[in-house]
Amino acid sequence: MSNIYSNTEQNILKAAEIIKSGGLVAFPTETVYGLGANVYDSQAVSKIFAAKQRPKFDPLISHIADVDVLRNYAATDERVFALAKRFWPGPLTFVLNRIEENPSIDLACSGLRTLTVRMPNHHIALNLIKASGVPIVAPSANKYQSISPTTAQHVADSLGENVDMILDGGACKVGVESTIIDLTGKNAVLLRAGGTAKEDIEEFLGEKILINEGNPDLPTAPGQLLRHYAPRNILRINVTQPDDDEYFIGFGNIDGDINLSKSGNLTEAAANLFAFLRIADENAAEGKIAIAPVPYDGLGLAINDRIRRASYKK
Ligand code: TXA
Ligand code: MG
């Protein structure tokens, strides 16, 4: 049975209900189809990584339908609003400093202090975001390292039953991902070339945009540091027998003070990870945290990547 749905008002409302109740909806944008979830639902965001079989957590782009959402979400200034006025809705994504402190979006931000936002130029996407009432995070709706999807059928071929609903909007007009610019510093920096020409942005800003020499498909430095996502306390990993003075984060049948997932579900564990490290930090009376082994398959690779960096000694 196909989970592709045509573009009707009823189907968009149905899709919004799925987003609100923690499911995944693939939807068309002008660039590529996105695999969407409620940014404030870390379990749902975690399912995105599982469905894509991404070996690590990349920060995700929040898709919004109203510029005013930015005010409580990320740090803005005149330049941000001017760029938004000129280029939104459209294939231009801004990296901004994060204001929204709700920890449920930690996973979507991948632990960074920045937030990445765009307003897609597609009526189905915009209607879906409005009906859902929350920003929708969405990477391209395809398996890791495969070609980005520009039709509903591409999504179905790649993700199949891992997506609850695919809204069909025909072929994407732009067909390459959005241009990403980092606006956290004085000068705009291009992180990924995409659907908005660099020259158009330069002409509008009246300045040259710097180009990040790193790999544009990777987030800027923080995620690549050896020590990152780190709690204040010492963290010991792959522990089966914690010491008496350690606050212990369990997994599966190795139980602890808290448990990432009693049933050993890696999607649930990934969704809990950042929040549980915060809880451990608050409750580790002796300043020591230990965490049980987590297998490396599926989202386990990403979880291990995070806890390894979090445990790295200065
Ligand atoms: O056109 C698009 O942007 C599509 C549609 C669905 O909107 N989305 C998309 O998302 O391409 P994704 O997740 O496949 O690519 C987003 C890229 C990733 O390479 C990610 O590492 C980077 O943006 N990124 C996201 N947040 C970042 C941040 N705070 N700092 C640096 N890079 C970031
Ligand atoms: Mg992608």
Coordinates of C-alpha atoms and ligand atoms in Angstrom, one line a residue:
M1 CA 0.0 0.0 0.0
S2 CA 1.3 3.4 -0.9
N3 CA 1.6 6.1 1.7
I4 CA 1.7 8.9 -0.9
Y5 CA -1.2 11.3 -0.5
S6 CA -2.4 13.9 -3.0
N7 CA -2.4 17.6 -2.1
T8 CA -5.9 18.2 -0.7
E9 CA -6.8 20.4 2.3
Q10 CA -8.0 17.3 4.1
N11 CA -4.7 15.5 3.6
I12 CA -2.7 18.5 4.8
L13 CA -4.8 18.6 8.0
K14 CA -4.2 14.8 8.4
A15 CA -0.4 15.4 7.9
A16 CA -0.5 18.2 10.5
E17 CA -2.1 15.8 13.0
I18 CA 0.7 13.3 12.4
I19 CA 3.3 16.0 13.0
K20 CA 1.5 17.0 16.3
S21 CA 1.3 13.5 17.5
G22 CA 5.0 12.7 17.0
G23 CA 5.0 11.1 13.5
L24 CA 7.1 11.8 10.4
V25 CA 5.7 13.5 7.3
A26 CA 7.6 13.9 4.0
F27 CA 6.6 17.0 2.2
P28 CA 7.6 18.9 -0.9
T29 CA 9.6 22.1 -0.8
E30 CA 11.0 24.0 -3.7
T31 CA 14.4 22.4 -3.2
V32 CA 14.0 18.8 -2.3
Y33 CA 11.4 16.7 -0.3
G34 CA 11.9 17.1 3.4
L35 CA 11.4 14.5 6.1
G36 CA 9.6 16.5 8.7
A37 CA 9.0 16.3 12.4
N38 CA 7.9 18.6 15.3
V39 CA 11.1 20.4 16.4
Y40 CA 9.9 20.3 20.0
D41 CA 9.4 16.5 20.0
S42 CA 12.8 14.9 20.5
Q43 CA 11.4 11.3 20.1
A44 CA 10.0 12.4 16.7
V45 CA 13.3 14.1 15.7
S46 CA 15.2 11.0 16.7
K47 CA 13.0 8.9 14.3
I48 CA 14.3 11.1 11.5
F49 CA 17.8 9.9 12.0
A50 CA 16.7 6.3 12.3
A51 CA 14.6 6.5 9.1
K52 CA 17.5 8.1 7.2
Q53 CA 20.0 5.7 8.7
R54 CA 22.3 8.6 9.4
P55 CA 25.3 7.4 11.3
K56 CA 25.5 10.7 13.2
F57 CA 23.3 13.5 14.3
D58 CA 23.5 16.5 12.0
P59 CA 21.9 19.6 13.1
L60 CA 18.6 20.1 11.3
I61 CA 17.0 23.0 9.5
S62 CA 13.8 24.4 11.2
H63 CA 11.2 25.3 8.6
I64 CA 8.9 28.2 9.5
A65 CA 6.0 29.9 7.8
D66 CA 6.0 33.2 9.7
V67 CA 9.1 35.4 10.2
D68 CA 7.8 36.5 13.6
V69 CA 8.6 33.0 14.9
L70 CA 12.2 34.0 14.8
R71 CA 11.9 36.6 17.6
N72 CA 11.7 34.1 20.4
Y73 CA 13.7 31.4 18.5
A74 CA 17.0 32.8 17.4
A75 CA 19.0 36.0 17.7
T76 CA 18.0 38.5 15.0
D77 CA 19.0 41.9 13.8
E78 CA 18.2 44.2 10.9
R79 CA 20.4 42.2 8.5
V80 CA 18.5 39.0 9.3
F81 CA 15.0 40.5 8.7
A82 CA 16.2 42.3 5.6
L83 CA 17.5 39.1 4.1
A84 CA 14.3 37.3 5.1
K85 CA 12.2 40.0 3.5
R86 CA 14.2 39.8 0.3
F87 CA 14.8 36.0 0.0
W88 CA 12.0 34.3 2.0
P89 CA 10.1 32.3 1.2
G90 CA 13.0 30.7 -0.7
P91 CA 16.0 28.4 -0.8
L92 CA 18.1 30.3 1.7
T93 CA 18.9 29.0 5.2
F94 CA 20.3 31.1 8.0
V95 CA 22.5 29.9 10.8
L96 CA 21.7 32.1 13.8
N97 CA 22.5 32.1 17.5
R98 CA 20.0 30.1 19.5
I99 CA 17.6 31.8 21.9
E100 CA 15.0 29.1 22.4
E101 CA 16.2 27.3 25.5
N102 CA 13.6 24.5 25.6
P103 CA 15.9 21.5 25.9
S104 CA 13.5 19.4 23.8
I105 CA 15.2 21.1 20.7
D106 CA 18.7 20.0 21.8
L107 CA 18.6 17.0 19.5
A108 CA 17.5 19.1 16.5
C109 CA 20.4 21.5 17.2
S110 CA 22.8 18.6 17.7
G111 CA 24.0 20.3 20.9
L112 CA 25.2 23.4 19.1
R113 CA 24.4 26.9 20.3
T114 CA 23.1 27.8 16.9
L115 CA 19.8 27.3 15.2
T116 CA 19.3 26.9 11.5
V117 CA 16.1 28.3 9.9
R118 CA 14.4 28.7 6.6
M119 CA 11.0 29.5 5.1
P120 CA 10.4 27.2 2.1
N121 CA 8.8 28.6 -1.0
H122 CA 6.1 25.9 -1.5
H123 CA 2.4 26.2 -0.6
I124 CA 2.1 22.7 0.6
A125 CA 5.1 23.1 3.0
L126 CA 3.8 26.4 4.2
N127 CA 0.3 25.2 4.8
L128 CA 1.6 22.1 6.6
I129 CA 3.7 24.2 8.9
K130 CA 0.8 26.6 9.6
A131 CA -1.6 23.8 10.3
S132 CA 0.9 22.1 12.6
G133 CA 1.6 25.2 14.6
V134 CA 5.3 24.4 15.2
P135 CA 8.5 24.8 13.3
I136 CA 9.1 21.6 11.3
V137 CA 12.6 20.2 11.2
A138 CA 13.4 18.5 7.9
P139 CA 16.5 17.1 6.3
S140 CA 16.2 15.7 2.8
A141 CA 13.8 12.8 2.8
N142 CA 16.3 10.1 1.7
K143 CA 18.5 7.5 3.1
Y144 CA 22.0 8.6 4.2
Q145 CA 24.4 9.3 1.3
S146 CA 21.8 8.5 -1.4
I147 CA 20.5 11.0 -3.9
S148 CA 18.2 13.7 -2.7
P149 CA 14.5 13.2 -3.5
T150 CA 12.7 15.5 -5.8
T151 CA 9.5 13.6 -6.2
A152 CA 7.1 11.8 -3.8
Q153 CA 8.0 8.5 -5.5
H154 CA 11.7 9.0 -4.8
V155 CA 10.8 9.4 -1.1
A156 CA 8.7 6.2 -1.1
D157 CA 11.5 4.3 -2.9
S158 CA 14.1 5.4 -0.4
L159 CA 12.2 5.5 2.9
G160 CA 9.1 3.3 2.3
E161 CA 7.2 2.5 5.5
N162 CA 9.6 4.5 7.7
V163 CA 7.6 7.6 6.9
D164 CA 4.0 7.9 8.1
M165 CA 2.8 10.0 5.2
I166 CA 4.2 11.5 2.0
L167 CA 2.5 14.6 0.6
D168 CA 2.7 14.7 -3.1
G169 CA 3.5 18.1 -4.6
G170 CA 4.9 16.9 -7.9
A171 CA 8.5 17.5 -8.8
C172 CA 10.5 20.1 -6.8
K173 CA 11.2 23.2 -8.6
V174 CA 14.7 24.0 -7.4
G175 CA 15.9 20.5 -7.0
V176 CA 19.1 21.3 -5.0
E177 CA 19.1 22.0 -1.4
S178 CA 19.0 25.5 0.1
T179 CA 22.0 27.8 0.3
I180 CA 23.2 28.0 3.9
I181 CA 24.8 31.1 5.3
D182 CA 26.1 31.6 8.8
L183 CA 24.9 35.0 10.1
T184 CA 26.3 34.6 13.7
G185 CA 29.3 36.8 13.0
K186 CA 30.0 40.2 11.5
N187 CA 30.3 38.9 8.0
A188 CA 28.0 36.4 6.4
V189 CA 29.8 33.1 5.7
L190 CA 28.6 30.6 3.0
L191 CA 28.5 27.0 4.5
R192 CA 26.7 25.3 1.6
A193 CA 26.1 26.5 -1.9
G194 CA 22.5 25.9 -3.0
G195 CA 19.3 27.2 -4.5
T196 CA 20.0 30.9 -3.9
A197 CA 23.0 32.3 -5.8
K198 CA 25.8 33.6 -3.7
E199 CA 26.1 36.6 -6.0
D200 CA 22.5 37.6 -5.4
I201 CA 23.1 37.6 -1.6
E202 CA 26.3 39.6 -2.1
E203 CA 24.6 42.1 -4.3
F204 CA 21.8 42.6 -1.7
L205 CA 24.2 42.9 1.3
G206 CA 26.7 45.0 -0.6
E207 CA 29.5 42.8 0.7
K208 CA 31.5 39.7 -0.3
I209 CA 30.4 36.6 1.5
L210 CA 33.2 34.6 3.0
I211 CA 33.4 30.9 2.1
N212 CA 34.0 28.3 4.8
E213 CA 36.9 26.3 3.7
G214 CA 35.7 23.2 5.6
N215 CA 33.5 20.5 4.1
P216 CA 30.2 22.3 3.4
D217 CA 28.3 19.1 4.1
L218 CA 29.5 19.1 7.7
P219 CA 28.6 21.4 10.4
T220 CA 31.2 24.0 11.6
A221 CA 33.8 22.9 14.1
P222 CA 31.9 22.1 17.3
G223 CA 30.6 18.7 16.2
Q224 CA 34.0 17.6 15.1
L225 CA 35.8 18.4 18.3
L226 CA 37.1 15.6 20.4
R227 CA 35.5 17.0 23.5
H228 CA 32.0 18.2 22.9
Y229 CA 28.4 17.7 24.3
A230 CA 30.3 17.4 27.5
P231 CA 28.6 17.4 30.9
R232 CA 30.2 19.4 33.7
N233 CA 31.0 16.2 35.6
I234 CA 33.4 13.3 34.7
L235 CA 31.8 10.8 32.4
R236 CA 32.9 7.2 32.2
I237 CA 31.6 5.2 29.3
N238 CA 30.9 1.5 28.6
V239 CA 30.4 0.8 32.3
T240 CA 28.6 -2.3 33.4
Q241 CA 29.4 -2.0 37.1
P242 CA 29.3 1.6 38.3
D243 CA 31.2 2.7 41.4
D244 CA 29.1 3.6 44.5
D245 CA 29.8 7.3 44.0
E246 CA 28.8 7.4 40.3
Y247 CA 25.4 8.6 38.9
F248 CA 24.6 5.8 36.5
I249 CA 22.8 6.1 33.2
G250 CA 21.6 2.7 32.2
F251 CA 20.6 1.2 28.9
G252 CA 18.4 -1.9 28.2
N253 CA 18.7 -4.5 31.0
I254 CA 21.7 -2.8 32.6
D255 CA 19.6 -0.5 34.7
G256 CA 20.8 2.6 36.4
D257 CA 19.6 5.7 38.2
I258 CA 17.9 6.5 35.0
N259 CA 17.7 4.4 31.8
L260 CA 18.1 5.6 28.2
S261 CA 15.7 2.9 27.1
K262 CA 14.6 0.0 29.3
S263 CA 13.6 -2.0 26.2
G264 CA 16.9 -1.3 24.5
N265 CA 15.3 0.9 21.8
L266 CA 18.0 3.0 20.2
T267 CA 15.5 5.6 18.9
E268 CA 14.2 6.2 22.3
A269 CA 17.8 6.2 23.7
A270 CA 18.9 8.8 21.2
A271 CA 15.9 11.0 22.0
N272 CA 16.7 10.8 25.7
L273 CA 20.5 11.2 25.5
F274 CA 21.1 15.0 25.7
A275 CA 18.3 15.4 28.3
F276 CA 19.6 12.6 30.4
L277 CA 23.1 14.0 30.4
R278 CA 21.7 17.2 31.8
I279 CA 19.7 15.3 34.5
A280 CA 22.9 13.3 35.4
D281 CA 24.9 16.6 35.7
E282 CA 22.3 17.9 38.1
N283 CA 22.1 14.7 40.2
A284 CA 25.7 13.5 40.3
A285 CA 26.4 14.2 44.0
E286 CA 30.1 13.2 43.8
G287 CA 30.7 14.8 40.4
K288 CA 30.9 11.5 38.6
I289 CA 28.7 10.0 35.9
A290 CA 28.9 6.6 34.3
I291 CA 27.0 5.3 31.3
A292 CA 26.2 1.7 30.3
P293 CA 27.4 0.3 26.9
V294 CA 25.2 1.1 23.9
P295 CA 25.4 -1.1 20.8
Y296 CA 26.9 0.5 17.6
D297 CA 24.1 -0.5 15.2
G298 CA 21.5 1.9 13.9
L299 CA 21.4 5.1 16.0
G300 CA 23.8 3.5 18.4
L301 CA 26.7 4.8 16.3
A302 CA 25.5 8.3 16.7
I303 CA 24.9 7.8 20.4
N304 CA 28.4 6.4 20.9
D305 CA 29.9 9.3 18.9
R306 CA 28.2 11.7 21.3
I307 CA 29.1 10.0 24.5
R308 CA 32.7 9.4 23.4
R309 CA 33.1 13.1 22.8
A310 CA 31.2 13.9 26.0
S311 CA 33.6 11.7 28.0
Y312 CA 36.8 13.1 26.4
K313 CA 39.1 14.4 29.1
K314 CA 40.5 17.9 28.6
Ligands
TXA1 O1 16.9 22.6 0.9 C1 17.1 22.2 2.0 O2 17.8 22.9 2.8 C2 16.5 20.9 2.4 C3 15.0 21.0 2.4 C4 14.2 19.8 2.9 O3 14.6 22.2 3.2 N1 17.0 20.4 3.7 C5 18.3 20.0 3.8 O4 18.6 19.6 5.1 O5 19.1 19.9 2.9 P1 19.9 18.6 5.4 O6 19.7 18.2 6.9 O7 20.0 17.5 4.4 O8 21.1 19.6 5.3 C6 21.3 20.6 6.2 C7 22.8 20.9 6.3 C8 23.6 19.8 6.9 O9 24.8 19.5 6.1 C9 23.9 20.3 8.3 O10 25.1 19.8 8.8 C10 24.0 21.8 8.0 O11 23.0 22.0 7.1 N2 23.7 22.5 9.2 C11 22.5 22.5 9.9 N3 22.6 23.3 11.0 C12 23.8 23.8 11.0 C13 24.5 24.7 11.9 N4 23.9 25.1 13.0 N5 25.8 25.0 11.6 C14 26.4 24.5 10.5 N6 25.8 23.7 9.7 C15 24.5 23.3 9.9
MG2 MG 20.7 16.0 2.9

